[in-house]
mmCIF file of C-alpha atoms in Angstrom:
data_model
loop_
_atom_site.group_PDB
_atom_site.id
_atom_site.type_symbol
_atom_site.label_atom_id
_atom_site.label_comp_id
_atom_site.label_asym_id
_atom_site.label_seq_id
_atom_site.Cartn_x
_atom_site.Cartn_y
_atom_site.Cartn_z
ATOM 1 C CA MET H 1210 -17.705 7.984 3.287
ATOM 2 C CA HIS H 1211 -18.826 7.105 6.825
ATOM 3 C CA ARG H 1212 -16.214 6.355 9.459
ATOM 4 C CA ALA H 1213 -16.723 3.266 11.593
ATOM 5 C CA PRO H 1214 -18.243 4.440 14.882
ATOM 6 C CA ALA H 1215 -16.353 3.857 18.101
ATOM 7 C CA VAL H 1216 -17.417 0.756 20.028
ATOM 8 C CA PRO H 1217 -19.505 2.536 22.711
ATOM 9 C CA GLN H 1218 -21.547 4.457 20.143
ATOM 10 C CA LEU H 1219 -23.849 1.534 19.308
ATOM 11 C CA ALA H 1220 -24.208 0.294 22.881
ATOM 12 C CA GLY H 1221 -27.891 -0.147 23.633
ATOM 13 C CA CYS H 1222 -28.869 -0.313 19.949
ATOM 14 C CA TYR H 1223 -30.652 -3.290 18.430
ATOM 15 C CA VAL H 1224 -29.630 -4.348 14.924
ATOM 16 C CA ILE H 1225 -32.603 -5.940 13.138
ATOM 17 C CA SER H 1226 -31.157 -8.511 10.727
ATOM 18 C CA LEU H 1227 -33.071 -9.403 7.569
ATOM 19 C CA ARG H 1228 -30.437 -11.895 6.468
ATOM 20 C CA PRO H 1229 -31.566 -15.436 5.497
ATOM 21 C CA ALA H 1230 -32.060 -17.983 8.265
ATOM 22 C CA GLY H 1231 -28.697 -19.235 9.445
ATOM 23 C CA ALA H 1232 -26.813 -16.342 7.815
ATOM 24 C CA HIS H 1233 -26.867 -13.753 10.609
ATOM 25 C CA ALA H 1234 -23.441 -14.560 12.088
ATOM 26 C CA ALA H 1235 -21.320 -11.983 10.246
ATOM 27 C CA LEU H 1236 -23.718 -9.135 10.991
ATOM 28 C CA ARG H 1237 -24.107 -10.325 14.588
ATOM 29 C CA ARG H 1238 -20.327 -10.324 15.087
ATOM 30 C CA GLU H 1239 -19.960 -6.844 13.629
ATOM 31 C CA ALA H 1240 -22.833 -5.513 15.744
ATOM 32 C CA ALA H 1241 -21.299 -7.015 18.892
ATOM 33 C CA ARG H 1242 -17.951 -5.438 18.022
ATOM 34 C CA HIS H 1243 -19.689 -2.058 18.156
ATOM 35 C CA GLY H 1244 -21.557 -2.834 21.361
ATOM 36 C CA ALA H 1245 -24.970 -3.522 19.765
ATOM 37 C CA ARG H 1246 -27.278 -6.513 20.055
ATOM 38 C CA THR H 1247 -28.889 -8.298 17.123
ATOM 39 C CA PHE H 1248 -32.427 -9.528 16.560
ATOM 40 C CA ALA H 1249 -32.813 -11.979 13.673
ATOM 41 C CA LEU H 1250 -35.899 -11.524 11.522
ATOM 42 C CA ALA H 1251 -35.137 -13.780 8.573
ATOM 43 C CA PRO H 1252 -37.630 -13.462 5.683
ATOM 44 C CA TRP H 1253 -36.475 -16.719 4.077
ATOM 45 C CA ARG H 1254 -34.140 -19.680 4.233
ATOM 46 C CA ILE H 1255 -31.799 -20.850 1.477
ATOM 47 C CA ALA H 1256 -32.575 -24.252 -0.054
ATOM 48 C CA GLN H 1257 -30.058 -25.615 -2.536
ATOM 49 C CA ARG H 1258 -31.386 -27.376 -5.598
ATOM 50 C CA ASP H 1259 -30.102 -30.817 -6.562
ATOM 51 C CA ASP H 1260 -31.867 -32.300 -9.577
ATOM 52 C CA ALA H 1261 -30.981 -33.242 -13.128
ATOM 53 C CA ALA H 1262 -32.444 -30.103 -14.701
ATOM 54 C CA THR H 1263 -30.509 -27.805 -12.351
ATOM 55 C CA ARG H 1264 -27.280 -29.713 -12.941
ATOM 56 C CA ALA H 1265 -27.729 -29.464 -16.710
ATOM 57 C CA ALA H 1266 -28.519 -25.747 -16.528
ATOM 58 C CA LEU H 1267 -25.441 -25.146 -14.387
ATOM 59 C CA THR H 1268 -23.153 -27.055 -16.746
ATOM 60 C CA HIS H 1269 -24.516 -25.007 -19.651
ATOM 61 C CA ALA H 1270 -24.053 -21.732 -17.757
ATOM 62 C CA LEU H 1271 -20.489 -22.535 -16.701
ATOM 63 C CA ALA H 1272 -19.515 -23.147 -20.329
ATOM 64 C CA ALA H 1273 -20.457 -19.576 -21.353
ATOM 65 C CA ASP H 1274 -18.024 -16.866 -22.448
ATOM 66 C CA VAL H 1275 -18.807 -14.896 -19.295
ATOM 67 C CA VAL H 1276 -19.968 -16.479 -16.028
ATOM 68 C CA VAL H 1277 -21.772 -14.351 -13.427
ATOM 69 C CA PHE H 1278 -22.500 -15.296 -9.798
ATOM 70 C CA THR H 1279 -25.016 -13.144 -7.957
ATOM 71 C CA SER H 1280 -24.416 -14.140 -4.311
ATOM 72 C CA PRO H 1281 -22.341 -16.302 -1.959
ATOM 73 C CA PRO H 1282 -25.273 -18.777 -1.662
ATOM 74 C CA ALA H 1283 -25.171 -19.149 -5.455
ATOM 75 C CA VAL H 1284 -21.494 -20.088 -5.207
ATOM 76 C CA ALA H 1285 -22.144 -22.578 -2.404
ATOM 77 C CA ALA H 1286 -25.059 -24.205 -4.221
ATOM 78 C CA ALA H 1287 -23.156 -24.455 -7.502
ATOM 79 C CA ALA H 1288 -20.052 -25.872 -5.817
ATOM 80 C CA ALA H 1289 -22.208 -28.527 -4.156
ATOM 81 C CA LEU H 1290 -23.360 -29.661 -7.605
ATOM 82 C CA GLN H 1291 -19.988 -29.745 -9.378
ATOM 83 C CA PRO H 1292 -16.404 -28.500 -9.062
ATOM 84 C CA LEU H 1293 -15.992 -24.905 -10.197
ATOM 85 C CA SER H 1294 -13.082 -23.887 -12.393
ATOM 86 C CA ALA H 1295 -12.597 -21.212 -15.037
ATOM 87 C CA ARG H 1296 -11.329 -22.277 -18.432
ATOM 88 C CA ALA H 1297 -8.924 -20.231 -20.522
ATOM 89 C CA GLY H 1298 -10.557 -17.191 -22.115
ATOM 90 C CA GLN H 1299 -13.533 -17.054 -19.774
ATOM 91 C CA ALA H 1300 -14.403 -14.085 -17.579
ATOM 92 C CA TRP H 1301 -15.877 -14.918 -14.177
ATOM 93 C CA LEU H 1302 -17.732 -12.104 -12.424
ATOM 94 C CA ALA H 1303 -19.191 -11.637 -8.956
ATOM 95 C CA VAL H 1304 -21.766 -9.070 -7.884
ATOM 96 C CA GLY H 1305 -19.644 -8.083 -4.883
ATOM 97 C CA ALA H 1306 -16.554 -8.758 -2.826
ATOM 98 C CA GLY H 1307 -18.278 -11.373 -0.666
ATOM 99 C CA THR H 1308 -19.260 -13.416 -3.715
ATOM 100 C CA ALA H 1309 -15.753 -13.064 -5.146
ATOM 101 C CA ARG H 1310 -14.298 -14.343 -1.861
ATOM 102 C CA ALA H 1311 -16.706 -17.288 -1.920
ATOM 103 C CA LEU H 1312 -15.468 -18.183 -5.405
ATOM 104 C CA ALA H 1313 -11.844 -17.862 -4.277
ATOM 105 C CA ARG H 1314 -12.532 -20.270 -1.413
ATOM 106 C CA VAL H 1315 -13.677 -22.947 -3.865
ATOM 107 C CA GLY H 1316 -10.621 -22.436 -6.062
ATOM 108 C CA VAL H 1317 -11.672 -19.888 -8.690
ATOM 109 C CA ALA H 1318 -9.015 -17.173 -9.033
ATOM 110 C CA GLY H 1319 -9.096 -13.922 -10.996
ATOM 111 C CA VAL H 1320 -12.781 -13.183 -10.388
ATOM 112 C CA GLN H 1321 -13.839 -9.642 -11.254
ATOM 113 C CA SER H 1322 -16.223 -7.702 -9.014
ATOM 114 C CA PRO H 1323 -17.338 -4.064 -9.060
ATOM 115 C CA ALA H 1324 -16.513 -1.377 -6.517
ATOM 116 C CA ARG H 1325 -20.232 -0.619 -6.474
ATOM 117 C CA MET H 1326 -21.547 -3.915 -5.136
ATOM 118 C CA ASP H 1327 -24.983 -4.139 -6.746
ATOM 119 C CA SER H 1328 -26.599 -5.084 -10.045
ATOM 120 C CA GLU H 1329 -25.803 -1.751 -11.670
ATOM 121 C CA GLY H 1330 -22.166 -1.958 -10.602
ATOM 122 C CA LEU H 1331 -21.889 -5.487 -11.964
ATOM 123 C CA LEU H 1332 -23.391 -4.497 -15.309
ATOM 124 C CA SER H 1333 -20.814 -1.725 -15.659
ATOM 125 C CA LEU H 1334 -17.891 -4.182 -15.661
ATOM 126 C CA PRO H 1335 -16.030 -4.251 -19.016
ATOM 127 C CA ALA H 1336 -16.873 -7.926 -19.623
ATOM 128 C CA LEU H 1337 -20.592 -7.042 -19.709
ATOM 129 C CA ILE H 1338 -20.470 -3.770 -21.642
ATOM 130 C CA ALA H 1339 -20.757 -5.321 -25.112
ATOM 131 C CA VAL H 1340 -22.337 -8.763 -24.839
ATOM 132 C CA GLY H 1341 -24.315 -8.898 -28.080
ATOM 133 C CA GLY H 1342 -23.808 -12.342 -29.580
ATOM 134 C CA ARG H 1343 -21.805 -13.599 -26.587
ATOM 135 C CA SER H 1344 -22.925 -16.221 -24.107
ATOM 136 C CA VAL H 1345 -23.368 -15.223 -20.468
ATOM 137 C CA GLY H 1346 -23.978 -17.771 -17.728
ATOM 138 C CA LEU H 1347 -25.998 -16.415 -14.805
ATOM 139 C CA VAL H 1348 -25.752 -18.508 -11.631
ATOM 140 C CA THR H 1349 -28.448 -17.236 -9.305
ATOM 141 C CA ALA H 1350 -31.878 -17.923 -7.759
ATOM 142 C CA PRO H 1351 -35.456 -17.118 -8.715
ATOM 143 C CA GLY H 1352 -36.756 -13.787 -7.451
ATOM 144 C CA GLY H 1353 -34.964 -10.512 -6.906
ATOM 145 C CA ARG H 1354 -35.246 -7.564 -9.248
ATOM 146 C CA GLY H 1355 -34.197 -9.407 -12.397
ATOM 147 C CA VAL H 1356 -32.263 -6.353 -13.617
ATOM 148 C CA ILE H 1357 -29.186 -8.367 -14.556
ATOM 149 C CA ALA H 1358 -31.013 -10.929 -16.687
ATOM 150 C CA GLN H 1359 -33.254 -8.331 -18.295
ATOM 151 C CA THR H 1360 -30.385 -5.990 -19.158
ATOM 152 C CA LEU H 1361 -28.223 -8.757 -20.581
ATOM 153 C CA GLY H 1362 -31.120 -10.123 -22.613
ATOM 154 C CA ASN H 1363 -31.934 -6.679 -23.983
ATOM 155 C CA ALA H 1364 -28.272 -6.268 -24.960
ATOM 156 C CA GLY H 1365 -28.440 -9.375 -27.151
ATOM 157 C CA ALA H 1366 -26.551 -11.805 -24.948
ATOM 158 C CA ASP H 1367 -27.098 -15.550 -25.190
ATOM 159 C CA LEU H 1368 -28.254 -15.803 -21.570
ATOM 160 C CA ARG H 1369 -27.778 -19.165 -19.865
ATOM 161 C CA ARG H 1370 -29.497 -19.049 -16.499
ATOM 162 C CA ALA H 1371 -28.996 -21.572 -13.717
ATOM 163 C CA ASP H 1372 -31.199 -21.146 -10.639
ATOM 164 C CA VAL H 1373 -29.181 -23.244 -8.210
ATOM 165 C CA TYR H 1374 -31.051 -22.388 -5.018
ATOM 166 C CA VAL H 1375 -34.414 -21.032 -3.921
ATOM 167 C CA ARG H 1376 -35.540 -18.714 -1.145
ATOM 168 C CA GLU H 1377 -38.154 -20.466 0.969
ATOM 169 C CA PRO H 1378 -40.271 -17.953 2.936
ATOM 170 C CA THR H 1379 -39.966 -18.054 6.729
ATOM 171 C CA PRO H 1380 -42.585 -15.561 7.946
ATOM 172 C CA PRO H 1381 -42.140 -14.585 11.594
ATOM 173 C CA THR H 1382 -44.295 -16.414 14.112
ATOM 174 C CA PRO H 1383 -46.678 -14.476 16.382
ATOM 175 C CA ALA H 1384 -44.270 -15.124 19.251
ATOM 176 C CA ARG H 1385 -41.362 -13.695 17.258
ATOM 177 C CA ILE H 1386 -43.373 -10.604 16.344
ATOM 178 C CA ALA H 1387 -44.383 -10.131 19.971
ATOM 179 C CA ARG H 1388 -40.724 -10.327 20.983
ATOM 180 C CA LEU H 1389 -39.773 -7.831 18.283
ATOM 181 C CA VAL H 1390 -42.101 -5.092 19.454
ATOM 182 C CA THR H 1391 -40.802 -5.356 23.028
ATOM 183 C CA LEU H 1392 -37.209 -4.549 22.051
ATOM 184 C CA PRO H 1393 -36.017 -1.202 23.411
ATOM 185 C CA ASP H 1394 -35.013 1.653 21.133
ATOM 186 C CA PRO H 1395 -33.035 2.595 19.180
ATOM 187 C CA TRP H 1396 -33.189 0.159 16.274
ATOM 188 C CA LEU H 1397 -30.874 -0.073 13.280
ATOM 189 C CA LEU H 1398 -32.071 -1.835 10.110
ATOM 190 C CA PRO H 1399 -29.212 -2.793 7.754
ATOM 191 C CA LEU H 1400 -30.685 -3.134 4.270
ATOM 192 C CA SER H 1401 -28.889 -5.066 1.538
ATOM 193 C CA SER H 1402 -31.886 -6.712 -0.165
ATOM 194 C CA GLY H 1403 -35.006 -5.010 -1.422
ATOM 195 C CA GLU H 1404 -36.849 -8.316 -1.606
ATOM 196 C CA ALA H 1405 -36.039 -9.007 2.047
ATOM 197 C CA LEU H 1406 -37.552 -5.677 3.066
ATOM 198 C CA VAL H 1407 -40.665 -6.138 0.936
ATOM 199 C CA ARG H 1408 -41.292 -9.628 2.309
ATOM 200 C CA THR H 1409 -40.741 -8.483 5.883
ATOM 201 C CA LEU H 1410 -43.138 -5.558 5.589
ATOM 202 C CA ALA H 1411 -45.785 -7.836 4.062
ATOM 203 C CA ALA H 1412 -45.451 -10.332 6.925
ATOM 204 C CA LEU H 1413 -45.805 -7.902 9.857
ATOM 205 C CA PRO H 1414 -49.086 -6.659 11.380
ATOM 206 C CA GLU H 1415 -49.639 -2.916 11.548
ATOM 207 C CA PRO H 1416 -48.406 -2.326 15.137
ATOM 208 C CA ALA H 1417 -45.123 -4.085 14.354
ATOM 209 C CA LEU H 1418 -44.858 -2.231 11.036
ATOM 210 C CA ALA H 1419 -45.244 1.115 12.754
ATOM 211 C CA ARG H 1420 -42.585 0.140 15.259
ATOM 212 C CA LEU H 1421 -40.156 -1.069 12.575
ATOM 213 C CA ARG H 1422 -40.566 2.112 10.536
ATOM 214 C CA ARG H 1423 -39.090 4.071 13.451
ATOM 215 C CA ALA H 1424 -35.802 2.230 12.887
ATOM 216 C CA GLN H 1425 -32.847 3.949 11.273
ATOM 217 C CA VAL H 1426 -32.263 2.211 7.928
ATOM 218 C CA LEU H 1427 -28.690 1.626 6.762
ATOM 219 C CA ALA H 1428 -29.106 1.170 3.007
ATOM 220 C CA ALA H 1429 -26.427 -0.498 0.897
ATOM 221 C CA SER H 1430 -27.274 1.390 -2.311
ATOM 222 C CA GLU H 1431 -29.104 4.357 -3.739
ATOM 223 C CA ARG H 1432 -31.881 2.043 -4.960
ATOM 224 C CA LEU H 1433 -32.361 0.571 -1.488
ATOM 225 C CA GLU H 1434 -32.311 4.024 0.072
ATOM 226 C CA ALA H 1435 -35.141 5.076 -2.244
ATOM 227 C CA LEU H 1436 -37.075 1.876 -1.503
ATOM 228 C CA ALA H 1437 -36.811 2.427 2.243
ATOM 229 C CA ARG H 1438 -38.093 5.989 1.971
ATOM 230 C CA ALA H 1439 -40.933 4.867 -0.305
ATOM 231 C CA SER H 1440 -41.798 2.192 2.275
ATOM 232 C CA GLY H 1441 -42.362 4.760 4.998
ATOM 233 C CA PHE H 1442 -38.982 4.967 6.734
ATOM 234 C CA ALA H 1443 -38.074 8.523 7.688
ATOM 235 C CA ARG H 1444 -34.492 7.960 8.860
ATOM 236 C CA VAL H 1445 -32.345 6.427 6.129
ATOM 237 C CA GLU H 1446 -28.560 6.519 5.891
ATOM 238 C CA ARG H 1447 -26.574 5.439 2.847
ATOM 239 C CA ALA H 1448 -23.748 2.929 3.345
ATOM 240 C CA THR H 1449 -20.825 2.531 0.968
ATOM 241 C CA ASP H 1450 -21.664 -1.127 0.247
ATOM 242 C CA ALA H 1451 -23.452 -4.182 1.618
ATOM 243 C CA ARG H 1452 -20.731 -5.566 3.886
ATOM 244 C CA PRO H 1453 -21.721 -5.679 7.576
ATOM 245 C CA ALA H 1454 -18.888 -3.334 8.574
ATOM 246 C CA SER H 1455 -19.883 -0.810 5.919
ATOM 247 C CA LEU H 1456 -23.562 -0.972 6.829
ATOM 248 C CA LEU H 1457 -22.969 -0.370 10.527
ATOM 249 C CA ALA H 1458 -20.403 2.344 9.793
ATOM 250 C CA ALA H 1459 -23.277 4.350 8.300
ATOM 251 C CA ALA H 1460 -25.192 4.373 11.598
ATOM 252 C CA ARG H 1461 -25.898 7.643 13.355
ATOM 253 C CA PRO H 1462 -26.936 6.361 16.772
ATOM 254 C CA GLY H 1463 -27.191 9.828 18.314
ATOM 255 C CA GLU H 1464 -29.827 10.827 15.767
ATOM 256 C CA ALA H 1465 -31.691 7.541 16.286
ATOM 257 C CA ARG H 1466 -31.841 8.114 20.039
ATOM 258 C CA MET H 1467 -32.925 11.723 19.618
ATOM 259 C CA SER H 1468 -35.705 10.770 17.196
ATOM 260 C CA HIS H 1469 -36.899 8.061 19.592
ATOM 261 C CA HIS H 1470 -37.215 10.555 22.442
ATOM 262 C CA ASP H 1471 -39.005 13.033 20.167
ATOM 263 C CA SER H 1472 -41.563 10.357 19.200
ATOM 264 C CA ARG H 1473 -42.645 9.720 22.774
#
């Protein structure tokens, strides 16, 4: 497990945030606590759905034997559509601690979440081990890897999906890209979403891509670590989970600075 670096260790570093538009604050605060600056490079914005079909799908999902929320935005979007409360005998699950806290804030107690905060960790929870013939409500958004839905469907669950928000692409403007490539080294790239990385790489021109690939990636899972390496990143560190503190605790700023000097 990585220890949190002392405050001066990240001084002079830039943290490149791939969080959704308007959702950079927690990472920005954690970076500032360690002496680093943050550059927001949001690949999308969150847009909550509010229509009859979404409301009906959500009501159906929330009536299932097991209810699964895949992100804090899913909790916020669902709570905007109707009050959330668990009935007796239901199991409510969250993909990670942040999603569980979001559910607690809207009044849902006793939510289960895995120590390994990703799709595989969620699917290992006892409530999802034997779901054949049981109903599972999945409160989520279109996109992503789809591992949860596919695995549950293959296991024979009665899957009730409610896509309560969408990710609307926000490709960086030429001015934003120009600003990005002028940032001084070293860069840190916290990575908690494979889709965010893929969209970002597709939106950047080659000079900016080459510059970004010199960043030190702080990957929230083994899957994301492998994706970063396959995407051309040479310096990848594995974090214990996707929380901002955990991601930045994985940073090795000395190695990032050394590699930058070697690349000159």
